[in-house]
Coordinates of C-alpha atoms and ligand atoms in Angstrom, one line a residue:
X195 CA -42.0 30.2 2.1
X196 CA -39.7 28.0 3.8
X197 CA -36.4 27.3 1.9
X198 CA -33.9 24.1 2.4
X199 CA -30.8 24.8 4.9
X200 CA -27.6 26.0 2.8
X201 CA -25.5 23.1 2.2
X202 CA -28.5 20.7 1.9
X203 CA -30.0 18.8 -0.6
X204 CA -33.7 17.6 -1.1
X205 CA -33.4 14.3 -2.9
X206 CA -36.0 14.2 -5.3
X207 CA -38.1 11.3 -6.7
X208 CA -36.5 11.2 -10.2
X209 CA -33.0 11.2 -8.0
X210 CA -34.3 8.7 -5.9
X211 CA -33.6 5.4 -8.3
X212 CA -29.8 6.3 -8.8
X213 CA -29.0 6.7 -5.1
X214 CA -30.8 3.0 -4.3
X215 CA -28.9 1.4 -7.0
X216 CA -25.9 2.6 -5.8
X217 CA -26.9 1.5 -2.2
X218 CA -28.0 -1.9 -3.8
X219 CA -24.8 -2.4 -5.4
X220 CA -23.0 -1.7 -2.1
X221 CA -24.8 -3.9 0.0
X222 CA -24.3 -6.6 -3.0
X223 CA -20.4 -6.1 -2.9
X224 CA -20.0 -5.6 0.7
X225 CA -21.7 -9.2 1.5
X226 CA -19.5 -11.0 -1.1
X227 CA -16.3 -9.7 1.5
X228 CA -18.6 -10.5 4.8
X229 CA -19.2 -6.8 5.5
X230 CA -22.7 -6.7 7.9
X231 CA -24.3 -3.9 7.9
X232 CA -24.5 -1.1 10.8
X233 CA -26.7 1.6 12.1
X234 CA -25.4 3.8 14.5
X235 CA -27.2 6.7 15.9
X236 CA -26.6 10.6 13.9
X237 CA -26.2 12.3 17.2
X238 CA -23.4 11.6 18.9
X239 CA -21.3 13.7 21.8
X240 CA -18.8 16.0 20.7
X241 CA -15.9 14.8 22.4
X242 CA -15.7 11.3 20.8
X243 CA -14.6 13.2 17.8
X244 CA -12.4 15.6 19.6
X245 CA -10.3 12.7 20.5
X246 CA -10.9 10.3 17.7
X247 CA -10.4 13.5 14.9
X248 CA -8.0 15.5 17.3
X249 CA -8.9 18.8 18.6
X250 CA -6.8 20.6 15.6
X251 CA -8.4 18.7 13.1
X252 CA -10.6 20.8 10.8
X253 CA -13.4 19.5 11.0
X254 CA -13.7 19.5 14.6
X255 CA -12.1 22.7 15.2
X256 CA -14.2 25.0 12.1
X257 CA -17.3 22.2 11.2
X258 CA -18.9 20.5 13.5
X259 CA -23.0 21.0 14.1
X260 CA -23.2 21.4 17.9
X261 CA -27.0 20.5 19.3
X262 CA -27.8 22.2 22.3
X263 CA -28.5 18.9 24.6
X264 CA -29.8 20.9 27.9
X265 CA -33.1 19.6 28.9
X266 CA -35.7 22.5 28.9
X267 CA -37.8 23.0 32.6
X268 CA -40.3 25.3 32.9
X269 CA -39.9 26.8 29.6
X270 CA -36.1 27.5 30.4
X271 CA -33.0 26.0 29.0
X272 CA -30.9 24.3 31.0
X273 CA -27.4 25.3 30.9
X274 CA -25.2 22.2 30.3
X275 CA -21.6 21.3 29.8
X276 CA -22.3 18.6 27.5
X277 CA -22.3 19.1 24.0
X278 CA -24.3 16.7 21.4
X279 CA -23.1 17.1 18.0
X280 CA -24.2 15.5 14.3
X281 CA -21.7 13.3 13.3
X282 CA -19.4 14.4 10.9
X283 CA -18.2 11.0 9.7
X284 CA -19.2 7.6 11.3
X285 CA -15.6 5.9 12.1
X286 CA -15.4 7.2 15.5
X287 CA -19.1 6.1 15.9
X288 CA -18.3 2.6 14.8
X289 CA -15.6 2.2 16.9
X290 CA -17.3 3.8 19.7
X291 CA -20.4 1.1 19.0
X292 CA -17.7 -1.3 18.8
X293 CA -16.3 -1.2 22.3
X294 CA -19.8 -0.2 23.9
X295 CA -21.7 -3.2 22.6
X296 CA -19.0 -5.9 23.3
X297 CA -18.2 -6.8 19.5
X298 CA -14.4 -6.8 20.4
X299 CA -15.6 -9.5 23.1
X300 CA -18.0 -11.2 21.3
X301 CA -16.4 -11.4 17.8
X302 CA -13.3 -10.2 17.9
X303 CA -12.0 -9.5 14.7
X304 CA -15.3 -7.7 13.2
X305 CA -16.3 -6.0 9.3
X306 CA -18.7 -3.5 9.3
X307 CA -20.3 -1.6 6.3
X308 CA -22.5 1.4 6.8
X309 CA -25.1 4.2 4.9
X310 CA -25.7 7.1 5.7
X311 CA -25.6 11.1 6.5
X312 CA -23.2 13.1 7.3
X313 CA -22.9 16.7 8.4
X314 CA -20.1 19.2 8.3
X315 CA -20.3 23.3 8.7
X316 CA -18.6 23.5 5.2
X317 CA -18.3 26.3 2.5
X318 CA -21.0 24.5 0.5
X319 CA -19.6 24.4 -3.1
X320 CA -19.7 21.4 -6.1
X321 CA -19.2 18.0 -4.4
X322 CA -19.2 20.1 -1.2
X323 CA -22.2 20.0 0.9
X324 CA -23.2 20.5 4.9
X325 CA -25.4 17.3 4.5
X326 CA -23.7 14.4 2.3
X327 CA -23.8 10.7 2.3
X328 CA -21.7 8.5 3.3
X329 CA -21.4 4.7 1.9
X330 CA -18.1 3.8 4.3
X331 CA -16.7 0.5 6.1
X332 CA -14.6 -0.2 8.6
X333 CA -12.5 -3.8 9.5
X334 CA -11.6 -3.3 13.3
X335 CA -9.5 -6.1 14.8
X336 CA -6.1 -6.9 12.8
X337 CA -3.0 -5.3 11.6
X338 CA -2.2 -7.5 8.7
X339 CA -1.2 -5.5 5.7
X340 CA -3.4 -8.1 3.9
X341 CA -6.6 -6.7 4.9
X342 CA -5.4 -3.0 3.5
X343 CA -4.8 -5.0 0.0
X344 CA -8.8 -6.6 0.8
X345 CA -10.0 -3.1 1.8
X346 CA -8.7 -1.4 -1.5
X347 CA -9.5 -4.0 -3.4
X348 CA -12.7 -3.6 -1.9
X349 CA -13.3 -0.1 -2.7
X350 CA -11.7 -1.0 -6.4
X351 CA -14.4 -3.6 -6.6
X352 CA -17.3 -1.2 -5.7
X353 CA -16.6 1.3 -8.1
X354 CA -16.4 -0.9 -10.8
X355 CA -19.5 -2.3 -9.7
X356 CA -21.0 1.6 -9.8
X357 CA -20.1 1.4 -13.3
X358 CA -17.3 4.0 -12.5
X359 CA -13.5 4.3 -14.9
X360 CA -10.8 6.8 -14.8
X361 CA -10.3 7.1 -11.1
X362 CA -7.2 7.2 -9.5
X363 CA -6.0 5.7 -6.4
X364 CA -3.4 7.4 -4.6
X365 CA -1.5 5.6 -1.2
X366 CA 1.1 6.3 1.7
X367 CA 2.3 5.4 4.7
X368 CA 2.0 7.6 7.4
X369 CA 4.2 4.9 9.6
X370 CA 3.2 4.7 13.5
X371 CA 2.8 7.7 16.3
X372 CA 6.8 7.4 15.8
X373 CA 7.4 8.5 12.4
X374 CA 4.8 10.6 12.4
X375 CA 7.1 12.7 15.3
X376 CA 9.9 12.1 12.9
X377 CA 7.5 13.4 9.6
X378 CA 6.3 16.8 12.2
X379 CA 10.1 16.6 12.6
X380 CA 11.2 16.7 8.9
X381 CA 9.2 19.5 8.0
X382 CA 9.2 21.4 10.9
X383 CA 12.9 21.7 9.6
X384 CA 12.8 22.7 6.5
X385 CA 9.1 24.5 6.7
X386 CA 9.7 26.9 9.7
X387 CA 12.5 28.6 7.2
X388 CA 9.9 29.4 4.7
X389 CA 7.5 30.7 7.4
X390 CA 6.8 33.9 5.2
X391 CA 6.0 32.3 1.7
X392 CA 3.4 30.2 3.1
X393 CA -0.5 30.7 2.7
X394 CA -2.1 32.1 6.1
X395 CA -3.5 29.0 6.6
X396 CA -0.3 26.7 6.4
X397 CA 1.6 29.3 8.6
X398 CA -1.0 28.8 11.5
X399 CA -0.4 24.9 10.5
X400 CA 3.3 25.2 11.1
X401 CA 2.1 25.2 14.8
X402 CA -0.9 23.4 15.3
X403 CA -0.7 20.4 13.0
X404 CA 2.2 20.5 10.6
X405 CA 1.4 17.3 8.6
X406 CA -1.4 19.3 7.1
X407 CA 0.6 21.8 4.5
X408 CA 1.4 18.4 2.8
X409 CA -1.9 18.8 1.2
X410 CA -2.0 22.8 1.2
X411 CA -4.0 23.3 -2.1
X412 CA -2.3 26.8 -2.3
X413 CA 0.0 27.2 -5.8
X414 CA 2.9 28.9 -3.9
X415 CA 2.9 26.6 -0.8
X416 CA 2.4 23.4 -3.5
X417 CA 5.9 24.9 -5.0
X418 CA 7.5 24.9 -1.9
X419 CA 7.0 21.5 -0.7
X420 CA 7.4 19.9 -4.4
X421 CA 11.1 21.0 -3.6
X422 CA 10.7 19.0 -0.5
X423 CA 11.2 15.7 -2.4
X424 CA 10.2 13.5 0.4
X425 CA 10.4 10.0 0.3
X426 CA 9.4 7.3 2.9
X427 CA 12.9 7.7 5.3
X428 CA 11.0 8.4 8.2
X429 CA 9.4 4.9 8.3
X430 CA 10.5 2.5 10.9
X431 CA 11.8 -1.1 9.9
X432 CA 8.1 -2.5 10.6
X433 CA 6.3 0.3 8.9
X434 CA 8.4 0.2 5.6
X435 CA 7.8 -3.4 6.0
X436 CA 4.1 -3.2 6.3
X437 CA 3.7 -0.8 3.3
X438 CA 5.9 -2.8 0.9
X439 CA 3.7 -5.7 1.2
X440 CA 0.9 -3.7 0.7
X441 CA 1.9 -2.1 -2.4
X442 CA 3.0 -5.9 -3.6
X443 CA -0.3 -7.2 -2.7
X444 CA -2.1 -4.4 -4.7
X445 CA 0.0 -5.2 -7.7
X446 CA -0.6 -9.0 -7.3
X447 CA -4.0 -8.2 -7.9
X448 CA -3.7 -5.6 -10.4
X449 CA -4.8 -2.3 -8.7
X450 CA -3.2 0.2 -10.4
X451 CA -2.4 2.7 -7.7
X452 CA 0.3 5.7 -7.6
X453 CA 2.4 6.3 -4.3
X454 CA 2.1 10.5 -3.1
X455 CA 4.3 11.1 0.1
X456 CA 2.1 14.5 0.0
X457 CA -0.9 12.3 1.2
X458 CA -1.3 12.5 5.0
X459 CA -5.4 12.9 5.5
X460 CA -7.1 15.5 7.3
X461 CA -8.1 13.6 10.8
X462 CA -5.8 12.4 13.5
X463 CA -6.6 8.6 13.9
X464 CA -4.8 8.0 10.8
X465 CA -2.2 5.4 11.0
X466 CA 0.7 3.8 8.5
X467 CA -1.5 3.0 5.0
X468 CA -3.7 6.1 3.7
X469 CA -5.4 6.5 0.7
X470 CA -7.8 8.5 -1.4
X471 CA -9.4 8.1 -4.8
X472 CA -9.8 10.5 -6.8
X473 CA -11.8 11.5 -10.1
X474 CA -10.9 14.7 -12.9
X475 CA -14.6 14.8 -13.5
X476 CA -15.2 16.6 -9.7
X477 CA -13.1 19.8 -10.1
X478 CA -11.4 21.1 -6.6
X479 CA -12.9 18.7 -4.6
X480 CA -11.7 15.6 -6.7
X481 CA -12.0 12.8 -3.7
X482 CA -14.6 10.4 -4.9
X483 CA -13.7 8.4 -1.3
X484 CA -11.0 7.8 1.1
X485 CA -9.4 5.6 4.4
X486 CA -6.7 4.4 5.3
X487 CA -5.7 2.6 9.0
X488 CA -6.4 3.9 12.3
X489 CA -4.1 1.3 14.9
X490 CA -4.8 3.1 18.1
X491 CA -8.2 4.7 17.8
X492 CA -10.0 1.6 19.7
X493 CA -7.4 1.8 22.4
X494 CA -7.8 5.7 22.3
X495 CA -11.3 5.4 23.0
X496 CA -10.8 2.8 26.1
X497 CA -10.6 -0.8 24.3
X498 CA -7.8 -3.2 24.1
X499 CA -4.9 -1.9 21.2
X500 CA -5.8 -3.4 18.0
X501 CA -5.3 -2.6 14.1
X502 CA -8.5 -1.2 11.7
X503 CA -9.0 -0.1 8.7
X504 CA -11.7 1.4 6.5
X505 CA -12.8 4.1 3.8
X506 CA -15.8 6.3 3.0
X507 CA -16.8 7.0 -0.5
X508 CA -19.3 10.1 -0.5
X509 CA -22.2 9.2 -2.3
X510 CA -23.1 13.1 -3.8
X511 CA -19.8 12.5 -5.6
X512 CA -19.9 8.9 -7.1
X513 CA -23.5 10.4 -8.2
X514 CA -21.6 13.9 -9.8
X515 CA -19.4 11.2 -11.7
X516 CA -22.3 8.6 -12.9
X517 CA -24.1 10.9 -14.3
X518 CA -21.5 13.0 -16.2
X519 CA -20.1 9.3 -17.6
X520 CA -23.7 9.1 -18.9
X521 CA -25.2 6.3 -16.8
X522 CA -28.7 6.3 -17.3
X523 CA -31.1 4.4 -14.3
X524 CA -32.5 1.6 -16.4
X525 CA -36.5 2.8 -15.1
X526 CA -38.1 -0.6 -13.7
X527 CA -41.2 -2.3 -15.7
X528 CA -44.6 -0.2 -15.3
X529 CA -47.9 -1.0 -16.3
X530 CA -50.2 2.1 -16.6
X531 CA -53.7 1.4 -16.9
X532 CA -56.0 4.1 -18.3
X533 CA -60.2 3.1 -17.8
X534 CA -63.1 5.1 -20.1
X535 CA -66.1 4.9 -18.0
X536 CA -67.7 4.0 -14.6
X537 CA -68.1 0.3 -15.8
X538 CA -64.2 -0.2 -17.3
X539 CA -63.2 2.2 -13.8
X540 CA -64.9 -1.0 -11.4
X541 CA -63.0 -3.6 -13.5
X542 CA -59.7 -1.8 -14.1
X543 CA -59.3 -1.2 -10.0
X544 CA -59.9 -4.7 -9.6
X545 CA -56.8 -5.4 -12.3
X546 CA -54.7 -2.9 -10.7
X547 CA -55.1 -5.2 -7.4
X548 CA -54.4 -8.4 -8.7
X549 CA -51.6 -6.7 -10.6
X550 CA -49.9 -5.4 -7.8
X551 CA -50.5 -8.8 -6.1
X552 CA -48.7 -10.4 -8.4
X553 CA -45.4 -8.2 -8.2
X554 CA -46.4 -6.3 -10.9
X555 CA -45.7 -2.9 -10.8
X556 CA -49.0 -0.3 -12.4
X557 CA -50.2 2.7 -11.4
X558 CA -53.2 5.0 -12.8
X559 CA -54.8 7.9 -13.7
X560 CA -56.5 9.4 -10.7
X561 CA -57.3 12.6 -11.9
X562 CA -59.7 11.9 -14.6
X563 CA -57.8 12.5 -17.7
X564 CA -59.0 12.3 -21.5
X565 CA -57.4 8.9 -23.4
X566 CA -54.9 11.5 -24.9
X567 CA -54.2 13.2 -21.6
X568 CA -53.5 9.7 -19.9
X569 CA -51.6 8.3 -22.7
X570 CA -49.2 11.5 -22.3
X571 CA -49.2 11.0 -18.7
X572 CA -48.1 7.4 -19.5
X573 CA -45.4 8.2 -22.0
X574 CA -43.9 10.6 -18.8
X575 CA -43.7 8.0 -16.0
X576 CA -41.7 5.9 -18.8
X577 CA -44.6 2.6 -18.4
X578 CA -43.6 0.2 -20.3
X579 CA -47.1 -1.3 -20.5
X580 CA -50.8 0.4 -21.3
X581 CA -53.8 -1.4 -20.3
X582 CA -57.0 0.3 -21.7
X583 CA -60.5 -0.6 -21.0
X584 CA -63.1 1.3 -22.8
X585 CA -67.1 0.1 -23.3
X586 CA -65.9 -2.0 -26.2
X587 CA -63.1 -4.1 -24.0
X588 CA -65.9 -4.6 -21.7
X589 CA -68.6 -5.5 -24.4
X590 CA -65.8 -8.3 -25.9
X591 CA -64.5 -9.1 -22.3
X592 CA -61.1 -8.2 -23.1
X593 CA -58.4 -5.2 -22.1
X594 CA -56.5 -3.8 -25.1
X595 CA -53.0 -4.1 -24.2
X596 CA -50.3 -1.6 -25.4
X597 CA -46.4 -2.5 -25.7
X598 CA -44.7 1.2 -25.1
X599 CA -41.8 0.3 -26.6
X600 CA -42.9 -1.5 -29.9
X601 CA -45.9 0.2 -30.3
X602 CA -47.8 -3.0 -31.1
X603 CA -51.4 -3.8 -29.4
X604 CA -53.5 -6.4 -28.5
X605 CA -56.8 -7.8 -27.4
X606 CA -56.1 -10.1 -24.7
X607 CA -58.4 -11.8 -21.3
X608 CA -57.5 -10.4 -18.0
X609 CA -56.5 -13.7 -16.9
X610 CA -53.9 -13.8 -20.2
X611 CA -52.6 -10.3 -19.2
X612 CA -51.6 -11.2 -15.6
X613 CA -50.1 -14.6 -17.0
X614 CA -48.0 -12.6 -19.3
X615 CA -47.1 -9.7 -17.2
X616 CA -46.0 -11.7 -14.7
X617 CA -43.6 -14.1 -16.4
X618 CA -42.3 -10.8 -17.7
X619 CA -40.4 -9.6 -14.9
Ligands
HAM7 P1 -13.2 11.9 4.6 O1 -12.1 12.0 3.6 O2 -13.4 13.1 5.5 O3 -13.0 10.6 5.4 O4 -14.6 11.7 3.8 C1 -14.7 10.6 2.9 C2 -15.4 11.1 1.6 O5 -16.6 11.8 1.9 C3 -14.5 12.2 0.8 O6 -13.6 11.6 0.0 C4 -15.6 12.8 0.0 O7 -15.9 12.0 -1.2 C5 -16.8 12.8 0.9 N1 -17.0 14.1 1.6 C6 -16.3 14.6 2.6 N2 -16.8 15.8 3.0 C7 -17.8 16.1 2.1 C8 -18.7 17.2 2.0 N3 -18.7 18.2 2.8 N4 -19.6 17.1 1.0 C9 -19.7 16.1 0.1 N5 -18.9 15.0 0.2 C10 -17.9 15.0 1.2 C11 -13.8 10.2 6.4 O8 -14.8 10.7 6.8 C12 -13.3 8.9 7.1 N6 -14.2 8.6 8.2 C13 -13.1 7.8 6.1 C14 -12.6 6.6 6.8 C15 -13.3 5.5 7.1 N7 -11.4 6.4 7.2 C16 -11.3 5.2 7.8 N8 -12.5 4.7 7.8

C-alpha cells in the first residue's frame, strides 16, 4: 500500500473545520487593514530564492525541493540547466508577482495577504514538517516605521482573533546593508577567538553567514554569545531612528513586545525591523510566525528601491496551540433525516431537497440502517436535528422532529419544519 511522503500531512475531514475557521478568520482580519488576497503559482525557479534568500541561507543551501523541469522527447529526458523548485515561502514569489504584473506601476504602494503551502527538505519533527501552511502578508511600497507598528499590530490582531494568549513577540533591528557589515564586523571580532568552543555548525557559520550563530540553539554556543552583551551600537542615526519609533508606536497601542539583539532571521532579504512570535506550548520549534522588513529585495529582483514588510504565521503551529488551549470547532447546524420504508424514503428525499435549498444543512442514511443504527449514526456526525418519517408520520401527514440537544420531540407539517429550520440558522 501506498504511504504519505515523510514530512506530509493528509488533512483529514474532522481536521478540516479548524483549518477553515482559521482561514475565515484571516481573511476577516486581513480586509478590515485592506489586505487583498493573492495566489501565486507553488512552482517557482530556483534562483529567485537564491537571490531573494541568499545562496548561504539554509533553506536554499540544505532544503529546497528541486523539480526536474526538462521537457521529455521521445521517452528521454532532456538535460536542462534550469531548475524549477516548490517554493519554500512565498515572499520572494510576491515580490516577484509584484514587479512582473506591474502592481508597483499600477498601484504603487500595494498590501497583499496570502494562503497557502509550503515546502521545505526538513528533519520532519513536532511543528516541523516538509509540507506546511502558510497564512503570510506582505505591504511592498513604503519605508515608514508606521506600517511595521500596522503589520505587528496586525499579526497581534489575528491571533487574538484565533482565540490565541501567552505568545510572545520578540523585535530587532537589523539596521541597513551597512550595519549589518558593522554587526558581521562585531562578531567576527569577538567570535573568530572562540572558534573552538563553537558547535560544528556555528564554526562553518563564522565563514559563510556569521549573523546566524546569533540564533545557534546550541547550550555552549548560547553561553558564549550571552557574554556578548550586544546592544543596538551598530545602528546608523536613521536606523536607530526608525526602530525607536517603532517600538513607541507598539507601546502607543499596547503590544507588549520584548527587544532580543539575538534575533537576526534565517533569510537574507531581511532589513532593519525583525520579529518572531513565539509560543511555550510548541517545544523546540516555538515560532508560531514571523517577518520583519525586506528594503531592497524589490530592487534586488529588478524593480525600482522601495521599503516592504510582511510576516508568515505557519498554520500546523497556530493549530498545535488551539487545540492544546482547548478550542473546540463549534460543529455547524445539521439536520439528519432517518426514513422507515419505501413510502417515508420518496417523501424524506424530497425534504432533504427542499432542505438543502433552503440553506439548510441535512444529510442521511444511505446505507439502510435500523432506527437504532441511524440514530447512532446521527449522535456521531454531531446533528443537531432528527427528522423521522415512519408509516405513522405518513398516515398523520406529519415528520416527527427530534431536538439532539434537548432531547424533546415533536409532530410537526413539512411545511412548519422548513419554516422553522430555516429561521434557525
Ligand atoms: P519563516 O520564519 O521561515 O519566515 O516561516 C514563518 C513561519 O512558518 C515560522 O515561524 C513557522 O511558524 C512556520 N514554519 C517554517 N518552517 C516550517 C516547517 N518546516 N514546518 C512547519 N512550520 C514551519 C518566512 O517564511 C518569511 N517568508 C516570512 C516573511 C514574510 N517575512 C517577510 N514577509
Amino acid at each position: 500500500m501506498f504511504k504519505r511522503i515523510i514530512g506530509t500531512k493528509d488533512i483529514l475531514p474532522e481536521e478540516v473545520s479548524s483549518w477553515q475557521e482559521i482561514e475565515e478568520a484571516s481573511r476577516r482580519v486581513f480586509s478590515l487593514y485592506n489586505y487583498k488576497e493573492i495566489r501565486p503559482p507553488l512552482m517557482e525557479e530556483a534562483g529567485l530564492f537564491n537571490r531573494s534568500l541568499g545562496e548561504t541561507a539554509e533553506v536554499v543551501q540544505k532544503q529546497m525541493f528541486l523539480v526536474n523541469s526538462a521537457p521529455i522527447s521521445n521517452g528521454k529526458q532532456e538535460k536542462t540547466k534550469q531548475f524549477y523548485c516548490l517554493r519554500p515561502e512565498a515572499t520572494a514569489s510576491i515580490v516577484r508577482a509584484y514587479l512582473e504584473n506591474h502592481l508597483d506601476k499600477t498601484f504603487g504602494f500595494t498590501k497583499l495577504y496570502y494562503i497557502g503551502p509550503m515546502f521545505r527538505l526538513e528533519r520532519p519533527q513536532k511543528g516541523r514538517l516538509r509540507e506546511f501552511h502558510h497564512i503570510g502578508c506582505e505591504a511592498i511600497g513604503s519605508l515608514d516605521a508606521a506600517l511595521d507598528i500596522e503589520v505587528i499590530s496586525l499579526a497581534d490582531n489575528l491571533l487574538k482573533e484565533y482565540n490565541i494568549k501567552d505568545y510572545k513577540i520578540q523585535i530587532n533591528s537589523l539596521g541597513c546593508q551597512k550595519d549589518r557589515k558593522n554587526l558581521t564586523a562585531i562578531l567576527g571580532k569577538s567570535l573568530m577567538q572562540k572558534k573552538e568552543q563553537l558547535c560544528v555548525d556555528c564554526q562553518q557559520r563564522l565563514g559563510r553567514n556569521i549573523l546566524r550563530v546569533l540564533d545557534c540553539k546550541n547550550e555552549s554556543c548560547r553561553e558564549i554569545l550571552i557574554k556578548l552583551e550586544l546592544s543596538d551600537d551598530y545602528l546608523c542615526p536613521d536606523c536607530k531612528m526608525h526602530f525607536k519609533q517603532v517600538k513607541e508606536g507598539l507601546e502607543n497601542l499596547k503590544i507588549g513586545y520584548n527587544v532580543n539583539p539575538y534575533l537576526v532571521r534565517g533569510l537574507d532579504y531581511y532589513t532593519r525591523t525583525v520579529f518572531e512570535i513565539t509560543h511555550n506550548e510548541l517545544g523546540s520549534q516555538d515560532a508560531l510566525g514571523a517577518g520583519g522588513r525586506y528594503d531592497n529585495l524589490v530592487a534586488e529582483l529588478g524593480g525600482q528601491s522601495t521599503g516592504a514588510i510582511g510576516f508568515a504565521f505557519g498554520v500546523e503551529r497556530l493549530l498545535l496551540v488551539t487545540r492544546s488551549q482547548g478550542h473546540k470547532v463549534t460543529s455547524k447546524n445539521l439536520v439528519y433525516l432517518i426514513t422507515l420504508g419505501k413510502e417515508a424514503r420518496q417523501q424524506g428525499l424530497k425534504l432533504l431537497a427542499q432542505m438543502r435549498q433552503k440553506g439548510i444543512s441535512a444529510d442521511t442514511d444511505y446505507e439502510e440502517k435500523s432506527l437504532k443504527g441511524a440514530m447512532r449514526r446521527a449522535n456521531d456526525l454531531a446533528a443537531s436535528q432528527v427528522i423521522i418519517i415512519g408509516e405513522d408520520e405518513i398516515k398523520k401527514g406529519v415528520v416527527l422532529l427530534k431536538d439532539m440537544a434537548t432531547g424533546e420531540q415533536s409532530e410537526i407539517t413539512r411545511d412548519q419544519v422548513l419554516r422553522q429550520l430555516s429561521g434557525r440558522t
